[in-house]
Every structure is written in structure tokens, then in C-alpha cells.
Coordinates of C-alpha atoms in Angstrom, one line a residue:
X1 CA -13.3 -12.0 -39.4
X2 CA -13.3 -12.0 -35.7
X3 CA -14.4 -9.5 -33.3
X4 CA -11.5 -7.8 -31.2
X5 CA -11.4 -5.8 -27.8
X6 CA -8.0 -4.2 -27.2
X7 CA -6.4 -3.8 -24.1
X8 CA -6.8 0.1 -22.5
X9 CA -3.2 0.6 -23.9
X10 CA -3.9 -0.6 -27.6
X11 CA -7.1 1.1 -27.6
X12 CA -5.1 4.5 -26.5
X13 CA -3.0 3.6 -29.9
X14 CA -5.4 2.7 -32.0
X15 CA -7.3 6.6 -31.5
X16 CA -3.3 8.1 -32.0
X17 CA -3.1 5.5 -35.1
X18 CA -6.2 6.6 -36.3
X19 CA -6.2 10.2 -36.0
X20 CA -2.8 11.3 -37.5
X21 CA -1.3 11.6 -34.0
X22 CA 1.5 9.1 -34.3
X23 CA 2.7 10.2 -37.6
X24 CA 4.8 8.9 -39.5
X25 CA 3.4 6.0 -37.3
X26 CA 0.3 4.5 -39.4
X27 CA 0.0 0.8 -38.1
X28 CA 0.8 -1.6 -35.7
X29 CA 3.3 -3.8 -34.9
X30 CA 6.3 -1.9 -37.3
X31 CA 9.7 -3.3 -36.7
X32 CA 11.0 -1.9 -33.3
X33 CA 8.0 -0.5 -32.3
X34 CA 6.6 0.2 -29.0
X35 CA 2.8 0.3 -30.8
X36 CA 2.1 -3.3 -30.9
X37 CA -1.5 -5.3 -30.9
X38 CA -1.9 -9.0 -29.6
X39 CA -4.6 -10.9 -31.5
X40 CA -6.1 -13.7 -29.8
X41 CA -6.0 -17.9 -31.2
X42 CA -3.0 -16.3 -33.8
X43 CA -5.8 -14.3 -35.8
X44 CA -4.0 -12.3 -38.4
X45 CA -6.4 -9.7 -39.0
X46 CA -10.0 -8.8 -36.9
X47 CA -12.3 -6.0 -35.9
X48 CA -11.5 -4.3 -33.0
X49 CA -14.2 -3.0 -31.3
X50 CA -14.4 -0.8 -28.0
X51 CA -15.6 -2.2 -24.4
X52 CA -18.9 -1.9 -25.5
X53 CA -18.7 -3.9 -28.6
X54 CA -18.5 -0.7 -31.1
X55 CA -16.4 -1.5 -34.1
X56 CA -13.8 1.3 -34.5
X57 CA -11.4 -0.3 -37.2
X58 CA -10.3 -3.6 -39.0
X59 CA -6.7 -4.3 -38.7
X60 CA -5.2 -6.5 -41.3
X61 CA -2.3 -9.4 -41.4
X62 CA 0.4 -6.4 -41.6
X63 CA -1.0 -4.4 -38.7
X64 CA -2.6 -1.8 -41.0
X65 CA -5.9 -0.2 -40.1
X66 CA -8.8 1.0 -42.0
X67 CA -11.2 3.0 -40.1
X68 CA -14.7 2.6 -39.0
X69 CA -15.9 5.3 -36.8
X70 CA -14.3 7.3 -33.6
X71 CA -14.6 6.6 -29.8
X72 CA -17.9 7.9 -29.0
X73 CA -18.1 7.9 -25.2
X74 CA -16.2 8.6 -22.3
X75 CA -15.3 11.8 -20.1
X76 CA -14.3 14.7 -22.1
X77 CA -14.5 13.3 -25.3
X78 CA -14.9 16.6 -26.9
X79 CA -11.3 17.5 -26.2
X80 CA -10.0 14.6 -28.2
X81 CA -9.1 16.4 -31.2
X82 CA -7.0 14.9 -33.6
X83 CA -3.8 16.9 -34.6
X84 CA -5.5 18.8 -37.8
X85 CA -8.5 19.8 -35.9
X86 CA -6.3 21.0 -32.8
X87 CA -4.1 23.0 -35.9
X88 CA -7.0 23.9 -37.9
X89 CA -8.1 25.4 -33.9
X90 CA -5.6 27.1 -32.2
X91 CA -3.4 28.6 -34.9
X92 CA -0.5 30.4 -33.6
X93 CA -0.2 29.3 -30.4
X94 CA 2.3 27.7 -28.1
X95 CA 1.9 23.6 -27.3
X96 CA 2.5 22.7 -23.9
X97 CA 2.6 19.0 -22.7
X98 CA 0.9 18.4 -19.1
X99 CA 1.7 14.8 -17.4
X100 CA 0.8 16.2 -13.8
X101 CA -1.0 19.1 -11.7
X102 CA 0.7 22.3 -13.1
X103 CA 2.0 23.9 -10.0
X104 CA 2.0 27.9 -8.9
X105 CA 5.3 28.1 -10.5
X106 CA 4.9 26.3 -13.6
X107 CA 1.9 28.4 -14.3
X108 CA 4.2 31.5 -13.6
X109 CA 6.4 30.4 -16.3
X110 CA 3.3 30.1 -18.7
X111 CA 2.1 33.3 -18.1
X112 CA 4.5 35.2 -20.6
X113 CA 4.2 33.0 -22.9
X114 CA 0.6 34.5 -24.5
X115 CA -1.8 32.1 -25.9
X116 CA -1.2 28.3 -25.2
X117 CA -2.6 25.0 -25.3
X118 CA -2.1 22.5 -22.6
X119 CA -1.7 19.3 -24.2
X120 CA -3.1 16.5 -21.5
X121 CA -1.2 13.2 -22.3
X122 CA -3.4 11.2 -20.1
X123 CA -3.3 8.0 -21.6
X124 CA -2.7 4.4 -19.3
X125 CA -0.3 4.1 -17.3
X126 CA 1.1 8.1 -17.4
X127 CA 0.2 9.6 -14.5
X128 CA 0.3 9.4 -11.0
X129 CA -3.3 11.4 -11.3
X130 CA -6.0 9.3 -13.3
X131 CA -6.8 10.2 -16.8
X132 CA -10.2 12.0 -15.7
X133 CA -8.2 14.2 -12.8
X134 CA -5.5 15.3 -14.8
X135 CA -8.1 16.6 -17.7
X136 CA -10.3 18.6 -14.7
X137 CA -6.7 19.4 -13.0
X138 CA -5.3 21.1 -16.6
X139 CA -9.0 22.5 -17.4
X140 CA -8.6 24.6 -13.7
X141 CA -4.7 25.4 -14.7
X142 CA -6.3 26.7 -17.9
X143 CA -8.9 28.7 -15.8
X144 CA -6.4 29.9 -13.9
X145 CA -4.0 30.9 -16.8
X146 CA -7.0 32.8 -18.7
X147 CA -5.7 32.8 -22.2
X148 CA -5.1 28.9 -22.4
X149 CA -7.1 25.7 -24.2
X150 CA -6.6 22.6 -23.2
X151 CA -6.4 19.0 -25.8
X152 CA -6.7 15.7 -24.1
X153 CA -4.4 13.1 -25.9
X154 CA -4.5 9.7 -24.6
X155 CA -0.9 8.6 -24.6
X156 CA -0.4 5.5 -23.2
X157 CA 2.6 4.1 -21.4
X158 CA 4.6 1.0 -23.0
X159 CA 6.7 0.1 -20.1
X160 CA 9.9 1.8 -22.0
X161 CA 11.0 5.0 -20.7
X162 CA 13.2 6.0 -23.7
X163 CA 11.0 4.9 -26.4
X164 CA 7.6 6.8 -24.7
X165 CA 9.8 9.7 -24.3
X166 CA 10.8 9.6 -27.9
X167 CA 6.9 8.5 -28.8
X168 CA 5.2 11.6 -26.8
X169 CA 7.8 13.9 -28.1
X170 CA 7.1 13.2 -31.8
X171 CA 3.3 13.2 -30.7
X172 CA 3.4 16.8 -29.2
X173 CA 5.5 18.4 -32.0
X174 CA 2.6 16.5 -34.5
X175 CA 0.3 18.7 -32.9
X176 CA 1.8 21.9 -32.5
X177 CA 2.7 21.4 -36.3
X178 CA 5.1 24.8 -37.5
X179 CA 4.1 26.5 -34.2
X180 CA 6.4 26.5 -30.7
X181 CA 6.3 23.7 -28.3
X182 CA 7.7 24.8 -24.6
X183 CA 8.3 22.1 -22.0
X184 CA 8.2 22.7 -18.5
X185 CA 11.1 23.4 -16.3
X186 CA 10.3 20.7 -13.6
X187 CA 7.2 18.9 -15.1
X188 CA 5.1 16.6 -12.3
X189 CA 7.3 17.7 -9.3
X190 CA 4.2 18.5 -7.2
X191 CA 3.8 15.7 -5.0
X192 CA 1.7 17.3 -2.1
X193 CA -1.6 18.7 -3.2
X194 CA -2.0 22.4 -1.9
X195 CA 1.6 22.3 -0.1
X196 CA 5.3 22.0 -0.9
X197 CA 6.2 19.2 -2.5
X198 CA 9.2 17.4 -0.8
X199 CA 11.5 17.7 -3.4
X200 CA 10.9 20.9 -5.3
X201 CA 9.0 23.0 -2.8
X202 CA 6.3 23.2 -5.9
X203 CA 2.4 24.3 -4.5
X204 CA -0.5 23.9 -5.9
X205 CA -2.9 26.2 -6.5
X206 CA -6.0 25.6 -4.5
X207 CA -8.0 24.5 -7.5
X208 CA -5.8 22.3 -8.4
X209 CA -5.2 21.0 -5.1
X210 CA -8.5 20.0 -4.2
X211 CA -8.6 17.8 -7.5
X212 CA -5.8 16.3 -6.6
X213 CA -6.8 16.0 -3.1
X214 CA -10.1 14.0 -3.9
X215 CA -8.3 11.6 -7.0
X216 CA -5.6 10.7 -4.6
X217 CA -7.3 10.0 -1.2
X218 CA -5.3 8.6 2.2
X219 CA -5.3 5.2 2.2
X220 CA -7.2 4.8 4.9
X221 CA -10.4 7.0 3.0
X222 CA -8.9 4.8 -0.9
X223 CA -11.1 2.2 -2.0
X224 CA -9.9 -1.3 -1.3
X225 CA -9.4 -4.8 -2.4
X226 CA -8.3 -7.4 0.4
X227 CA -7.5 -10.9 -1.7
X228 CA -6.9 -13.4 0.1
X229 CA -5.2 -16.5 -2.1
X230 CA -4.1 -19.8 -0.8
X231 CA -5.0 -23.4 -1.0
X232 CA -8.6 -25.5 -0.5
X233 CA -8.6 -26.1 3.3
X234 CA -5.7 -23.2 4.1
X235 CA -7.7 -20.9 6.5
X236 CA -8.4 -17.9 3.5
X237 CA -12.4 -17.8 4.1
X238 CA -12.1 -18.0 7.5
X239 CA -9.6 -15.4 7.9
X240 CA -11.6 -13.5 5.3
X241 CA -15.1 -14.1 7.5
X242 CA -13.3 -12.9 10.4
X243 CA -12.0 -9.8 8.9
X244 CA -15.3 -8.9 7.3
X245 CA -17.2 -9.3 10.6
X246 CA -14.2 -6.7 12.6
X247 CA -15.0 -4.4 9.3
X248 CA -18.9 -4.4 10.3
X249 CA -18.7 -4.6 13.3
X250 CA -16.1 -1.5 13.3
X251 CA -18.6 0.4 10.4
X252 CA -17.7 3.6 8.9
X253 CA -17.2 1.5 5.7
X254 CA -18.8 0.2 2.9
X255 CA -17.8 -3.8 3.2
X256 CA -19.0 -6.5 0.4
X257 CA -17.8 -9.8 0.4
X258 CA -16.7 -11.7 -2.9
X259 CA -16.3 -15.2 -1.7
X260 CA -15.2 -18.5 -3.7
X261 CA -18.1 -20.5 -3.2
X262 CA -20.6 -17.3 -2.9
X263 CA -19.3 -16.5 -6.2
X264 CA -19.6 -19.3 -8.1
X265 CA -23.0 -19.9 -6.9
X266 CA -24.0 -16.4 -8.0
X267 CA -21.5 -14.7 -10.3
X268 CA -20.2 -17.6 -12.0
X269 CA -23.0 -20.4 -12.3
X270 CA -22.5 -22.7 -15.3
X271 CA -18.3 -22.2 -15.2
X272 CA -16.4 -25.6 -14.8
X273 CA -13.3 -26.2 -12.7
X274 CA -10.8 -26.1 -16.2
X275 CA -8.0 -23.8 -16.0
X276 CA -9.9 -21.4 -18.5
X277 CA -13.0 -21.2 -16.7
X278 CA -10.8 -21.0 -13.3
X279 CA -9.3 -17.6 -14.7
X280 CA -12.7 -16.6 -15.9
X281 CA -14.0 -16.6 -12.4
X282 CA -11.0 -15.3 -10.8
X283 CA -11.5 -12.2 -13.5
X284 CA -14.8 -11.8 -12.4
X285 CA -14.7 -11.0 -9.1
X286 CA -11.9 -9.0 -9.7
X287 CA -13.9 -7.0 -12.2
X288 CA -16.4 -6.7 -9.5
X289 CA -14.1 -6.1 -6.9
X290 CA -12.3 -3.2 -9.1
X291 CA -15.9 -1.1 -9.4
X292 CA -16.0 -1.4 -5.7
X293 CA -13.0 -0.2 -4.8
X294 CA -13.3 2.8 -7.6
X295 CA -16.6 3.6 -5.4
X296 CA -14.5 4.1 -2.0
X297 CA -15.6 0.2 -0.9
X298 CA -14.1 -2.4 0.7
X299 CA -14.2 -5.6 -1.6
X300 CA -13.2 -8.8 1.0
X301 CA -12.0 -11.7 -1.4
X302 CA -11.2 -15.7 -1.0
X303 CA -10.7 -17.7 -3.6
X304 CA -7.7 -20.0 -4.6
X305 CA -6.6 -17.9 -7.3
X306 CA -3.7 -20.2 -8.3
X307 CA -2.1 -18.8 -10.9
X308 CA 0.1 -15.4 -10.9
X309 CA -1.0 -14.1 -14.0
X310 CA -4.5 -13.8 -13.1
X311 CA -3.9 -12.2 -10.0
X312 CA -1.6 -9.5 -11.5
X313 CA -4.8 -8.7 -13.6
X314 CA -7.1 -8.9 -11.0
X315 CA -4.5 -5.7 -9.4
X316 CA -4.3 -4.1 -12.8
X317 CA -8.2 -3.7 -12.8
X318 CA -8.1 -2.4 -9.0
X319 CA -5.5 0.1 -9.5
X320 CA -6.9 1.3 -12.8
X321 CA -10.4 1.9 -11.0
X322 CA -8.1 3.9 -8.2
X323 CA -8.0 1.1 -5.7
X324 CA -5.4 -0.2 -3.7
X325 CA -5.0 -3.9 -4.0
X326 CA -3.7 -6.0 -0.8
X327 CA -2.7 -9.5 -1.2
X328 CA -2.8 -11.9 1.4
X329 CA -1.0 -15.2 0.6
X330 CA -2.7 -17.9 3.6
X331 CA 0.8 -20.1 3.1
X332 CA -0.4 -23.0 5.2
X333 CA 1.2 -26.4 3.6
X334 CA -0.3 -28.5 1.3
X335 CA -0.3 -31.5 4.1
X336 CA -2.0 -29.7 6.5
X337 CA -4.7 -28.6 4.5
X338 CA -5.3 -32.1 2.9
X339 CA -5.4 -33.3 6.5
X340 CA -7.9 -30.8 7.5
X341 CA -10.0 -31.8 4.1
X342 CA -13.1 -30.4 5.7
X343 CA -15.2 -30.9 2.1
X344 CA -13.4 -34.3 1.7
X345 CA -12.1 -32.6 -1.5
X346 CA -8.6 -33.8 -1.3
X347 CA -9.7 -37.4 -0.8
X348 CA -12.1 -37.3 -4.2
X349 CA -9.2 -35.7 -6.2
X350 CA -6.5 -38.4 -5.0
X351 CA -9.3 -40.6 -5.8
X352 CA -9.1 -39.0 -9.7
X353 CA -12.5 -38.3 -9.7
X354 CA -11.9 -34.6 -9.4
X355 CA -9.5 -33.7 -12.2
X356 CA -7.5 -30.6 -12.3
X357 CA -7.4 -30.2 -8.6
X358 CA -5.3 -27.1 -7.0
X359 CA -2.4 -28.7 -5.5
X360 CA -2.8 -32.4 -6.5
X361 CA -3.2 -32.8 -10.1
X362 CA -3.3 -28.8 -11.0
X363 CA -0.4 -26.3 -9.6
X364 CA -0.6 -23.4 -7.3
X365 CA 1.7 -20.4 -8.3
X366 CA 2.4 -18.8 -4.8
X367 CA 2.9 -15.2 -4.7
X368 CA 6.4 -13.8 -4.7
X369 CA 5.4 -10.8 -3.1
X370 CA 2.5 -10.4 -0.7
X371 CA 1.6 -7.6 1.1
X372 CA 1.4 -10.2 4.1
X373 CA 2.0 -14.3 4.4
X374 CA 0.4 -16.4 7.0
X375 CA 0.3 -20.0 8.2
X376 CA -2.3 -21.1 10.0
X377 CA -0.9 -24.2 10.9
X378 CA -1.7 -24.7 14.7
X379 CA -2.8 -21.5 15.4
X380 CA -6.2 -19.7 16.1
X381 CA -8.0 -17.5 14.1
X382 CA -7.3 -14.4 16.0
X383 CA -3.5 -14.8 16.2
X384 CA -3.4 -15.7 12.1
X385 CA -5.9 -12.8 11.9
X386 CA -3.7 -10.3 13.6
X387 CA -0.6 -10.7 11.3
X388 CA -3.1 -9.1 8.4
X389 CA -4.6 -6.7 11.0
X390 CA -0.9 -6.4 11.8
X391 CA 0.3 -5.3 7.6
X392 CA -3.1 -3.4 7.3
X393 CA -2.3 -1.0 10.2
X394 CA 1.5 -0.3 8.7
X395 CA 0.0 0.2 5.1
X396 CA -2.7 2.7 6.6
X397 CA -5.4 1.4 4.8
X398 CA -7.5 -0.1 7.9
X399 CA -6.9 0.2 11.5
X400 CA -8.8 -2.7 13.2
X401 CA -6.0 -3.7 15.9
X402 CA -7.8 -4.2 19.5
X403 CA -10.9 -4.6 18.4
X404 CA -12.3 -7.7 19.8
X405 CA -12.4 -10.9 17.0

């Protein structure tokens, strides 16, 4: 049988699967079901293990599981309860679901209510607040609120807003069991931390606030990715050199640079140039990218990256570590980059003698939607430089316009 690691969003399910949570739910992968599992190479059955190679459960050909221990790591871990512990717990009291900072006026409305317990769905993909921030936002609500416990219930998102609804409904009510469950009046209205929101006039209280504040910095204090993605010979690891050196040069930020060829020297020694190993590289250094950014770093990037798919998961792991991700696409054509051929690379792959070449005998997805294009074709480095200074400034993450290249 082979060994398994879920996705973030699988993993979430398998804990609801495995603790009751999800009932009358019990597997995966029933008929019109948002709770589904991909097994790799068509496997029917496997043991799925967490990221650190723990085996929680075996799943079988029909997406049933049978269990083989419980999460065992991870911030508050001790509020996981499943729903008979949380029952067997807090008896008698009323079940309130929490999907963002609870504002001054939502924890008015709790106030008469007695005795509650503030259920934190902060599963992936939820909340505009990351899983960790919305458990320490609802423990201070629960401060606040004095007579309150709080449950942290990792409900994930499945990309279908009528079916999560239905899903996290059916959770909360499995939880409170025979006792009430109240819902919010305006539930994750507060959009400003510690000031009105724009559409609701909703405050935050200041300990609330100040979670929010530091889990949701300004862009210009958020950890960052800058990928830059184009072909062999386009200008990407220049323009990426000459942005790294403005960044140091300007200080005031933590700057490490993940270049192709750096990489694979270091982080990737041994990988081939096959499509598999390709993506394997491109995953690294966004895996190492990702844990930069989640530490309030700059992570500078330049490697081909020619396919879509492993870019978009090279985002996913930014934005999950809190990170903003900012794609440059360095569009210069094909023919002018085969003319520049600095490496002679173009010349040995026309030659066939390297096979699976980016733009001759392998293709080159180009992103639909940068956060900025450029051509270098005829230009100079600063004036290709400056349309990324250009999009950085107008995003707010870096302002490095005037500064001498």
C-alpha cells in the first residue's frame, strides 16, 4: 500500500471525516460530494500520512477510512475537539460559528445570550485572517465576552459557495448537537482592524484589532515573492540582478535571491531537465520562497518556470505562508532571445543534443495574467527595469522609483 500526503484541504477533511464532524458524511469521494481525495498513479486505496510522514488513516478503493491516530502537532491543537468531546464539554450552551474578527457589535449581540461557544471554522481557504489569527482573534473575543469557550474546527473551503455553506452548516449544528446554534447578524463585515469598516461601520475591539493588524500587514511591511518567468536568453536574471541590487542598496529589507542556475547548483543538484524534475525545481524554490515571505522577506526569483500549473502552486504556497506573490512575465520573443543565445543553448538544442528544450522542442505556457509584462527587446536594463519598479510602486509593495540602477 502506498504512502499518501494530502493536500491542506483533504487533510482538513480527513480530521472532520475522522472525528464525527461531517456526519452523516463518513468517507470520501460520495456521489455529489464536495469531500473528495486524489490518489496519485490511480492508486485505489493508500495511507495517508500528515506533512511529516505520520500515518493518520488508510483509505480504501470506496473512499472509506479506518483510523490510525489523530493530528498531533500544530497551533492550538488542544482546541480541536471532536463534536462528542465539545458536547460531552460544554453542555447547555449556545454554538456560535466565527469566520472573521468578531466586531464591538457582534460581541454586543453575544452578550445576552449567556454561556457560548465560539466555533472557529478556520480551515483553508475560509478566511480573509489566517487559521492561526482567527483562533488568537476568537480566543481575545472570548476574553472579552467572559462567559465564552472557544473550538477550533478546521473547515476547509471547496471552491463551491452553496455546497460549503450547506457543509459548515450541517458541521456547526453536529456540534452543538440538541443545544441552540445563533448566527451572527453581519458575520466578517469588519474589514478595518480597530476602525469602521467601509461597509458596515463594524469596529474592532482593540484586542482584536491589533491581531488583525499584525496577520494582515500593508503591503509594503507583507512578505514578498517577486517571480520573474520568461524564456532562456529573455532578460529575467538580469532584471532580477538589477532589482535585487536597488533592494540592497535601498536596505530596510530582508532580500534573498532564488536564482535558476543558483538553485540548481545548490537546492536542486542531481535533478535532470525532464518536465517532472523541471516542476520539482520550480516547487522548490517556491517552497523556499513561501517560508521567506511568511518571515516578512523578500524572495527575488528567475527561473523559466514554463508551465502554468506550477506557477499557480508556487502562489498557492506564498499566499498560504501570508505572502504576496508578484509575477513578472519578461515577454521578449522567442527570436530575439535565440539570437541573443549568450550560453549557445538554443544552437545545442536545434542541434537535438539538448532534448526537451523550453521553446524549441518543450513549450512555454505564458501567463494570462501578470502582475506586469515586459519586453526587453532593444531596450536597456533600466527602462525594462522601470515598468516593474513602475507595477511595484502602484501595488504598494516596494517603492524603489528614482533610486539610481
Amino acid at each position: 500500500m502506498i504512502q499518501h500526503c494530502p493536500t491542506p484541504t483533504e487533510l482538513d477533511d480527513l480530521e472532520l471525516l475522522l472525528s464525527g464532524a461531517y456526519t452523516p458524511l463518513t468517507r470520501f469521494n460520495e456521489p455529489g460530494s464536495v469531500v473528495t481525495l486524489d490518489l496519485p498513479d490511480g492508486a485505489e486505496e493508500a495511507e495517508l500520512v500528515d506533512p511529516e510522514g505520520l500515518p493518520l488513516a488508510r483509505v480504501a478503493a470506496d473512499g472509506s477510512l479506518e483510523a490510525l491516530t489523530h493530528a498531533q502537532y500544530g497551533p492550538f491543537r488542544r482546541l480541536h475537539l471532536t463534536p462528542a468531546q465539545t458536547r460531552e464539554q460544554h453542555a447547555g450552551a449556545t454554538y456560535v460559528p466565527v469566520v472573521d474578527a468578531l466586531t464591538e457589535a457582534d460581541l454586543e449581540e453575544l452578550r445576552g445570550l449567556g454561556r457560548v461557544v465560539l466555533v472557529a471554522l478556520m480551515g483553508t481557504g475560509t478566511s480573509s485572517l489566517s487559521p492561526v489569527a482567527l483562533v488568537r482573534a476568537t480566543l481575545a473575543a472570548a476574553d472579552l465576552l467572559g462567559d465564552a469557550s472557544v473550538v477550533a474546527v478546521p473547515l476547509p473551503s471547496h471552491a463551491d459557495a452553496d455546497a460549503d455553506h450547506a457543509l459548515g452548516a450541517q458541521v456547526v449544528q453536529t456540534y452543538a448537537g440538541d443545544d441552540p446554534v445563533h448566527a451572527l447578524s453581519d458575520p466578517g463585515l469588519a474589514t478595518g482592524a480597530g476602525a469602521p469598516s467601509s461597509t458596515s461601520g463594524a469596529v474592532l475591539p482593540a484586542p482584536i484589532a491589533a491581531i488583525v493588524d499584525a496577520d494582515q500587514p500593508e503591503p509594503e511591511e507583507q512578505g514578498l515573492v517577486l517571480f520573474f518567468t520568461g524564456l532562456s536568453g529573455s532578460g529575467k536574471s538580469t532584471l532580477a540582478r538589477a532589482l535585487m541590487d536597488l533592494l540592497l542598496e535601498q536596505g530596510g529589507r530582508t532580500v534573498t535571491s532564488l536564482d535558476g542556475d543558483v538553485v540548481r547548483r545548490h537546492l536542486s543538484a542531481g535533478l535532470t531537465f525532464s518536465k517532472a524534475d523541471r516542476e520539482t525545481n520550480i516547487r522548490r524554490i517556491g517552497w523556499v520562497a513561501a517560508e521567506i515571505a511568511r518571515h516578512g522577506g523578500v524572495a527575488v526569483c528567475s527561473p523559466i518556470a514554463p508551465f502554468a500549473e506550477t506557477r499557480e502552486q508556487v502562489q498557492e504556497m506564498v499566499e498560504a505562508a501570508g505572502g504576496a506573490f508578484f509575477l513578472v512575465h519578461v515577454a521578449t520573443p522567442l527570436e530575439e532571445c535565440e539570437r541573443r543565445d549568450r550560453k549557445g543553448l538554443y544552437a545545442k538544442a536545434r542541434a537535438g543534443e539538448i532534448p526537451e528544450f523550453t521553446g524549441i522542442s518543450s513549450p512555454y505556457e505564458e501567463p494570462v495574467d501578470p502582475a506586469v509584462r515586459v519586453d526587453t527587446t532593444g531596450r536597456t536594463i533600466e527602462d525594462a527595469l522601470d515598468d516593474v519598479l513602475v507595477a511595484l510602486d502602484e501595488a504598494g509593495y516596494l517603492h524603489l522609483r528614482g533610486t539610481d540602477a
